[in-house]
Amino acid sequence: SRARLVLARTICKHQMRPGAAQLHVFATVGTTKFDSLCGTLDSETVQQAMKDKGVVRLVVQKGASEVTPRSRVSGLEVMSFEYAPSLEGYFKEADIVVSHAGAGSVLESLRAGRPTIVVVNDKLMNNHQEEVASALQADGFVTCCKPHTLAQTVLDIAITAPPEFPRRAPGDFAMLLDKLMGFDP
Amino acid sequence: IMPLLEKCGNTGSRTPQTIVIPRAREVGQSYATSVWTTLVALAHSAYVVLMFSPEVILCNGPGTCIPICFWALMARWLGIRNTKIVFVESFARVSSLSLSGILLYPFADLFAVQWKPLTKRYKRAVFGGVLS
């Protein structure tokens, strides 16, 4: 609600000394078209919330989305692009990642050790994306929200690395495959 | 891939090949036009399966694998080749299977999932660890 937003902003302002935080946010939608997320990132509400949090730079990888976020608030630099050959650098450089609920993007963010906000697209039909997002949130790896609650989530999120996500461990699967094909150890 | 194969003892007599096959259906494509594109995909897949006569088919979520597995099953039932089908369900599937998963579940020789709760719901599924 609006009152909660105003309260959270006030708390942020008092907690932060001027110039204390110089945060970078990286937002990614992978290969999807996620206009409601790009639209909310392009809004003064969310950008002001980011600024109050101490964010100075927002980079948006917008994929196939039509909306191109630009800076709506002074003091917050906003850069948007469609795709890049590798997003690794962008993840590593960010203090907070805002990601669509695609398993690939979320995993990349977690493996880069970034606090991750997963934004679920409530306009998608048959939304099985929510399953992964909820499961990861339940295990404490990410924080989920919807596009219209992004501002509040940005203000609330803690800038601490999430728990380490299990690495790819193909050993078990390889053993099962060997056994199936008759290669017993 | 080559260094990995050599490490596993492969003498390198056969180099890995990449073959492109058409999708049976694009995301959001109308079901009417899908009939034709599925037939095209089936034809391509028949050729690939016949040409290579694989011992193992390793596939994951996307429906592109369905026509390939279809022909492998045909070959198996006709006694031509006992091809093993290994299916790895997508990491995005936590509590339910994808459509490809549901279709291949009765036929796969190894059906791997990446979230443990699925093994309770689907008895033939095994947890193969996180493979994403």
Short mmCIF file of C-alpha atoms in Angstrom, two decimals:
data_model
loop_
_atom_site.label_atom_id
_atom_site.label_comp_id
_atom_site.label_asym_id
_atom_site.label_seq_id
_atom_site.Cartn_x
_atom_site.Cartn_y
_atom_site.Cartn_z
CA SER A 1 0.00 0.00 0.00
CA ARG A 2 1.05 3.60 -0.47
CA ALA A 3 1.42 4.25 3.24
CA ARG A 4 3.80 1.31 3.62
CA LEU A 5 5.85 2.53 0.68
CA VAL A 6 6.20 5.99 2.17
CA LEU A 7 7.18 4.52 5.55
CA ALA A 8 9.79 2.23 4.03
CA ARG A 9 11.27 5.15 2.07
CA THR A 10 11.50 7.26 5.20
CA ILE A 11 13.26 4.46 7.08
CA CYS A 12 15.71 4.01 4.18
CA LYS A 13 16.50 7.69 4.08
CA HIS A 14 17.25 7.79 7.80
CA GLN A 15 19.33 4.61 7.77
CA MET A 16 21.55 5.71 4.95
CA ARG A 17 24.21 8.31 5.34
CA PRO A 18 24.60 10.46 2.25
CA GLY A 19 26.77 8.70 -0.30
CA ALA A 20 26.84 5.46 1.73
CA ALA A 21 25.47 3.16 -0.93
CA GLN A 22 26.30 3.20 -4.62
CA LEU A 23 24.33 0.21 -5.72
CA HIS A 24 23.98 -1.24 -9.20
CA VAL A 25 20.88 -3.14 -10.22
CA PHE A 26 20.77 -5.51 -13.18
CA ALA A 27 17.36 -6.49 -14.54
CA THR A 28 16.97 -9.35 -17.03
CA VAL A 29 14.05 -10.92 -18.89
CA GLY A 30 16.08 -13.50 -20.84
CA THR A 31 14.59 -14.13 -24.27
CA THR A 32 11.06 -13.29 -23.23
CA LYS A 33 8.79 -10.32 -23.79
CA PHE A 34 8.00 -8.96 -20.35
CA ASP A 35 6.44 -5.56 -20.86
CA SER A 36 4.84 -5.29 -17.43
CA LEU A 37 8.25 -5.67 -15.76
CA CYS A 38 9.95 -3.26 -18.18
CA GLY A 39 7.05 -0.88 -17.71
CA THR A 40 7.36 -0.91 -13.95
CA LEU A 41 11.15 -0.48 -14.19
CA ASP A 42 10.44 2.54 -16.39
CA SER A 43 8.19 4.08 -13.73
CA GLU A 44 9.02 6.88 -11.33
CA THR A 45 7.67 4.80 -8.38
CA VAL A 46 10.15 1.98 -8.81
CA GLN A 47 13.06 4.21 -9.79
CA GLN A 48 12.49 6.46 -6.80
CA ALA A 49 12.38 3.36 -4.56
CA MET A 50 15.70 2.25 -6.06
CA LYS A 51 17.19 5.69 -5.51
CA ASP A 52 16.05 5.66 -1.88
CA LYS A 53 17.70 2.26 -1.49
CA GLY A 54 20.97 3.76 -2.69
CA VAL A 55 20.93 2.56 -6.27
CA VAL A 56 22.81 4.79 -8.70
CA ARG A 57 22.67 2.63 -11.82
CA LEU A 58 20.02 0.38 -13.33
CA VAL A 59 20.87 -1.79 -16.32
CA VAL A 60 17.97 -3.51 -18.07
CA GLN A 61 18.31 -6.41 -20.49
CA LYS A 62 14.87 -6.20 -22.06
CA GLY A 63 14.86 -9.06 -24.58
CA ALA A 64 11.82 -8.94 -26.83
CA SER A 65 9.95 -6.43 -24.68
CA GLU A 66 8.65 -3.30 -26.38
CA VAL A 67 9.12 -0.93 -23.45
CA THR A 68 12.62 0.58 -23.18
CA PRO A 69 13.23 1.83 -19.64
CA ARG A 70 14.88 5.22 -19.34
CA SER A 71 15.80 7.37 -16.37
CA ARG A 72 12.74 8.96 -14.76
CA VAL A 73 14.45 10.17 -11.61
CA SER A 74 17.50 12.39 -11.35
CA GLY A 75 20.52 10.71 -9.83
CA LEU A 76 19.61 7.29 -11.20
CA GLU A 77 21.35 6.25 -14.40
CA VAL A 78 19.28 3.83 -16.50
CA MET A 79 20.62 1.85 -19.44
CA SER A 80 18.64 -0.66 -21.53
CA PHE A 81 19.60 -3.16 -24.20
CA GLU A 82 17.90 -6.09 -25.89
CA TYR A 83 20.39 -8.94 -25.82
CA ALA A 84 24.07 -9.58 -25.25
CA PRO A 85 26.26 -12.62 -26.11
CA SER A 86 26.96 -13.12 -22.43
CA LEU A 87 25.32 -11.64 -19.36
CA GLU A 88 27.94 -12.97 -16.97
CA GLY A 89 29.64 -9.59 -16.52
CA TYR A 90 26.35 -7.83 -15.86
CA PHE A 91 25.40 -10.33 -13.14
CA LYS A 92 28.80 -10.10 -11.47
CA GLU A 93 28.78 -6.32 -11.48
CA ALA A 94 25.28 -5.99 -9.94
CA ASP A 95 24.49 -5.57 -6.25
CA ILE A 96 20.88 -6.64 -6.77
CA VAL A 97 19.46 -8.69 -9.64
CA VAL A 98 15.85 -8.36 -10.77
CA SER A 99 15.02 -11.34 -12.92
CA HIS A 100 12.05 -12.81 -14.74
CA ALA A 101 11.08 -16.24 -13.45
CA GLY A 102 13.10 -18.16 -16.01
CA ALA A 103 15.12 -20.97 -14.50
CA GLY A 104 18.22 -20.15 -16.54
CA SER A 105 18.38 -16.49 -15.55
CA VAL A 106 17.66 -17.18 -11.89
CA LEU A 107 20.31 -19.89 -11.70
CA GLU A 108 22.86 -17.65 -13.37
CA SER A 109 22.14 -14.95 -10.79
CA LEU A 110 22.37 -17.38 -7.85
CA ARG A 111 25.61 -18.87 -9.11
CA ALA A 112 27.02 -15.34 -9.34
CA GLY A 113 26.06 -15.00 -5.66
CA ARG A 114 23.70 -12.05 -6.16
CA PRO A 115 20.66 -11.17 -4.03
CA THR A 116 17.88 -11.94 -6.47
CA ILE A 117 14.37 -10.60 -6.86
CA VAL A 118 12.30 -12.89 -9.09
CA VAL A 119 9.41 -11.13 -10.76
CA VAL A 120 6.63 -13.49 -11.77
CA ASN A 121 4.68 -12.58 -14.91
CA ASP A 122 1.07 -12.75 -13.81
CA LYS A 123 -0.10 -12.16 -17.38
CA LEU A 124 1.16 -15.54 -18.57
CA MET A 125 -1.37 -18.31 -18.88
CA ASN A 126 -0.68 -21.61 -17.18
CA ASN A 127 2.12 -20.11 -15.15
CA HIS A 128 4.40 -22.99 -14.23
CA GLN A 129 7.23 -20.50 -13.86
CA GLU A 130 5.80 -19.73 -10.44
CA GLU A 131 6.68 -23.25 -9.31
CA VAL A 132 10.42 -22.73 -9.59
CA ALA A 133 10.24 -19.22 -8.15
CA SER A 134 8.19 -20.40 -5.14
CA ALA A 135 10.39 -23.43 -4.56
CA LEU A 136 13.55 -21.31 -4.59
CA GLN A 137 11.92 -18.72 -2.33
CA ALA A 138 10.84 -21.43 0.12
CA ASP A 139 14.46 -22.58 0.32
CA GLY A 140 15.60 -19.01 0.93
CA PHE A 141 17.44 -18.47 -2.34
CA VAL A 142 15.34 -15.66 -3.83
CA THR A 143 12.57 -13.20 -3.05
CA CYS A 144 9.53 -13.31 -5.33
CA CYS A 145 7.18 -10.54 -6.28
CA LYS A 146 4.87 -9.34 -9.05
CA PRO A 147 5.55 -6.30 -11.27
CA HIS A 148 3.22 -4.09 -9.23
CA THR A 149 4.94 -4.95 -5.93
CA LEU A 150 8.49 -4.44 -7.21
CA ALA A 151 9.01 -1.05 -5.58
CA GLN A 152 8.25 -2.41 -2.10
CA THR A 153 10.41 -5.50 -2.69
CA VAL A 154 13.37 -3.38 -3.76
CA LEU A 155 13.10 -1.33 -0.59
CA ASP A 156 12.82 -4.42 1.63
CA ILE A 157 15.50 -6.66 0.13
CA ALA A 158 18.66 -7.33 2.10
CA ILE A 159 21.93 -6.80 0.22
CA THR A 160 23.45 -10.08 1.31
CA ALA A 161 24.55 -13.00 -0.83
CA PRO A 162 22.02 -15.82 -1.00
CA PRO A 163 22.96 -19.31 0.23
CA GLU A 164 25.23 -21.12 -2.21
CA PHE A 165 23.22 -22.91 -4.83
CA PRO A 166 24.24 -26.52 -5.53
CA ARG A 167 26.65 -26.78 -8.42
CA ARG A 168 25.86 -28.94 -11.38
CA ALA A 169 26.61 -32.43 -10.16
CA PRO A 170 26.32 -34.74 -13.13
CA GLY A 171 28.09 -37.60 -11.35
CA ASP A 172 24.91 -39.30 -10.14
CA PHE A 173 23.23 -38.99 -13.50
CA ALA A 174 26.32 -40.26 -15.31
CA MET A 175 26.31 -43.34 -13.06
CA LEU A 176 22.63 -44.01 -13.81
CA LEU A 177 23.33 -43.69 -17.51
CA ASP A 178 26.31 -46.05 -17.32
CA LYS A 179 24.24 -48.59 -15.45
CA LEU A 180 21.44 -48.38 -18.01
CA MET A 181 23.85 -49.03 -20.88
CA GLY A 182 25.48 -51.95 -19.09
CA PHE A 183 28.69 -50.30 -17.91
CA ASP A 184 28.88 -51.42 -14.31
CA PRO A 185 31.66 -49.89 -12.18
CA ILE B 1 33.45 -32.29 -26.40
CA MET B 2 36.48 -33.93 -28.06
CA PRO B 3 38.82 -33.68 -25.04
CA LEU B 4 36.02 -35.07 -22.86
CA LEU B 5 35.49 -38.00 -25.22
CA GLU B 6 39.20 -38.78 -25.30
CA LYS B 7 39.30 -38.73 -21.52
CA CYS B 8 36.48 -41.29 -21.48
CA GLY B 9 38.49 -43.60 -23.67
CA ASN B 10 36.89 -42.78 -27.00
CA THR B 11 39.43 -43.35 -29.74
CA GLY B 12 37.97 -40.50 -31.72
CA SER B 13 37.02 -42.56 -34.74
CA ARG B 14 33.67 -40.83 -34.85
CA THR B 15 33.50 -37.07 -34.41
CA PRO B 16 30.38 -35.50 -32.85
CA GLN B 17 27.96 -34.10 -35.40
CA THR B 18 25.31 -31.44 -35.13
CA ILE B 19 22.15 -31.89 -37.15
CA VAL B 20 19.39 -29.34 -37.30
CA ILE B 21 15.82 -30.60 -37.43
CA PRO B 22 12.64 -28.52 -37.61
CA ARG B 23 10.35 -28.11 -34.60
CA ALA B 24 6.99 -29.83 -34.68
CA ARG B 25 5.34 -26.69 -33.29
CA GLU B 26 6.50 -23.20 -32.29
CA VAL B 27 5.30 -21.73 -29.00
CA GLY B 28 1.85 -20.22 -29.58
CA GLN B 29 1.46 -21.66 -33.06
CA SER B 30 -2.12 -22.47 -34.05
CA TYR B 31 -3.08 -26.12 -33.78
CA ALA B 32 -4.38 -26.09 -37.35
CA THR B 33 -1.00 -25.26 -38.93
CA SER B 34 0.73 -27.49 -36.37
CA VAL B 35 -0.60 -30.58 -38.15
CA TRP B 36 1.58 -29.84 -41.19
CA THR B 37 4.68 -28.74 -39.27
CA THR B 38 4.43 -31.87 -37.11
CA LEU B 39 4.35 -34.06 -40.23
CA VAL B 40 7.42 -32.26 -41.59
CA ALA B 41 9.21 -32.74 -38.28
CA LEU B 42 8.24 -36.43 -38.25
CA ALA B 43 9.68 -36.91 -41.75
CA HIS B 44 13.00 -35.26 -40.81
CA SER B 45 13.22 -37.24 -37.59
CA ALA B 46 12.55 -40.55 -39.36
CA TYR B 47 15.51 -39.84 -41.63
CA VAL B 48 17.80 -38.98 -38.73
CA VAL B 49 16.84 -42.02 -36.65
CA LEU B 50 17.21 -44.35 -39.66
CA MET B 51 20.55 -42.84 -40.71
CA PHE B 52 22.18 -42.99 -37.29
CA SER B 53 20.36 -45.88 -35.67
CA PRO B 54 21.35 -44.64 -32.21
CA GLU B 55 21.83 -46.86 -29.20
CA VAL B 56 20.78 -44.07 -26.85
CA ILE B 57 18.61 -41.02 -27.25
CA LEU B 58 19.28 -38.38 -24.60
CA CYS B 59 16.68 -35.65 -24.50
CA ASN B 60 15.26 -32.94 -22.26
CA GLY B 61 12.19 -30.73 -22.11
CA PRO B 62 11.40 -29.27 -25.53
CA GLY B 63 8.91 -31.10 -27.74
CA THR B 64 11.50 -31.32 -30.52
CA CYS B 65 12.49 -34.68 -29.09
CA ILE B 66 9.04 -36.24 -29.45
CA PRO B 67 9.20 -37.14 -33.17
CA ILE B 68 12.72 -38.59 -32.69
CA CYS B 69 11.58 -40.72 -29.76
CA PHE B 70 8.48 -41.76 -31.70
CA TRP B 71 10.59 -43.31 -34.45
CA ALA B 72 12.99 -44.86 -31.96
CA LEU B 73 10.00 -46.57 -30.32
CA MET B 74 8.73 -47.74 -33.72
CA ALA B 75 12.18 -49.20 -34.45
CA ARG B 76 12.15 -50.90 -31.04
CA TRP B 77 8.68 -52.41 -31.48
CA LEU B 78 9.50 -53.62 -34.98
CA GLY B 79 12.58 -55.33 -33.57
CA ILE B 80 14.99 -53.24 -35.66
CA ARG B 81 17.01 -51.64 -32.87
CA ASN B 82 16.60 -51.58 -29.10
CA THR B 83 17.26 -47.86 -28.69
CA LYS B 84 17.28 -46.65 -25.09
CA ILE B 85 15.40 -43.44 -24.37
CA VAL B 86 16.74 -41.22 -21.61
CA PHE B 87 14.65 -38.19 -20.68
CA VAL B 88 15.78 -35.39 -18.37
CA GLU B 89 12.92 -33.19 -17.21
CA SER B 90 13.48 -29.43 -17.14
CA PHE B 91 14.74 -27.76 -13.96
CA ALA B 92 11.68 -25.51 -14.21
CA ARG B 93 9.43 -28.47 -13.39
CA VAL B 94 9.08 -28.71 -9.61
CA SER B 95 5.73 -30.34 -8.95
CA SER B 96 4.40 -31.33 -12.36
CA LEU B 97 5.81 -32.67 -15.61
CA SER B 98 6.06 -30.89 -18.95
CA LEU B 99 3.93 -32.16 -21.84
CA SER B 100 6.98 -33.91 -23.34
CA GLY B 101 7.65 -35.50 -19.97
CA ILE B 102 4.09 -36.78 -19.68
CA LEU B 103 4.24 -38.23 -23.21
CA LEU B 104 7.57 -39.99 -22.69
CA TYR B 105 7.10 -41.06 -19.06
CA PRO B 106 5.65 -44.52 -19.91
CA PHE B 107 8.31 -45.21 -22.52
CA ALA B 108 11.59 -43.84 -21.20
CA ASP B 109 14.21 -46.29 -19.96
CA LEU B 110 15.59 -43.61 -17.66
CA PHE B 111 13.40 -40.70 -16.60
CA ALA B 112 15.37 -38.14 -14.60
CA VAL B 113 13.92 -35.17 -12.71
CA GLN B 114 15.73 -32.30 -11.02
CA TRP B 115 13.46 -31.83 -8.01
CA LYS B 116 12.96 -34.62 -5.46
CA PRO B 117 9.17 -34.14 -4.83
CA LEU B 118 8.52 -35.33 -8.40
CA THR B 119 9.91 -38.77 -7.60
CA LYS B 120 7.15 -39.23 -5.04
CA ARG B 121 4.45 -38.37 -7.52
CA TYR B 122 5.93 -40.25 -10.46
CA LYS B 123 7.24 -43.64 -9.37
CA ARG B 124 9.33 -44.30 -12.46
CA ALA B 125 11.18 -40.99 -12.09
CA VAL B 126 14.62 -40.81 -10.49
CA PHE B 127 16.35 -37.80 -9.01
CA GLY B 128 19.51 -37.29 -11.04
CA GLY B 129 20.74 -34.20 -9.23
CA VAL B 130 20.69 -30.63 -10.52
CA LEU B 131 21.72 -30.77 -14.15
CA SER B 132 20.94 -27.19 -15.15
#
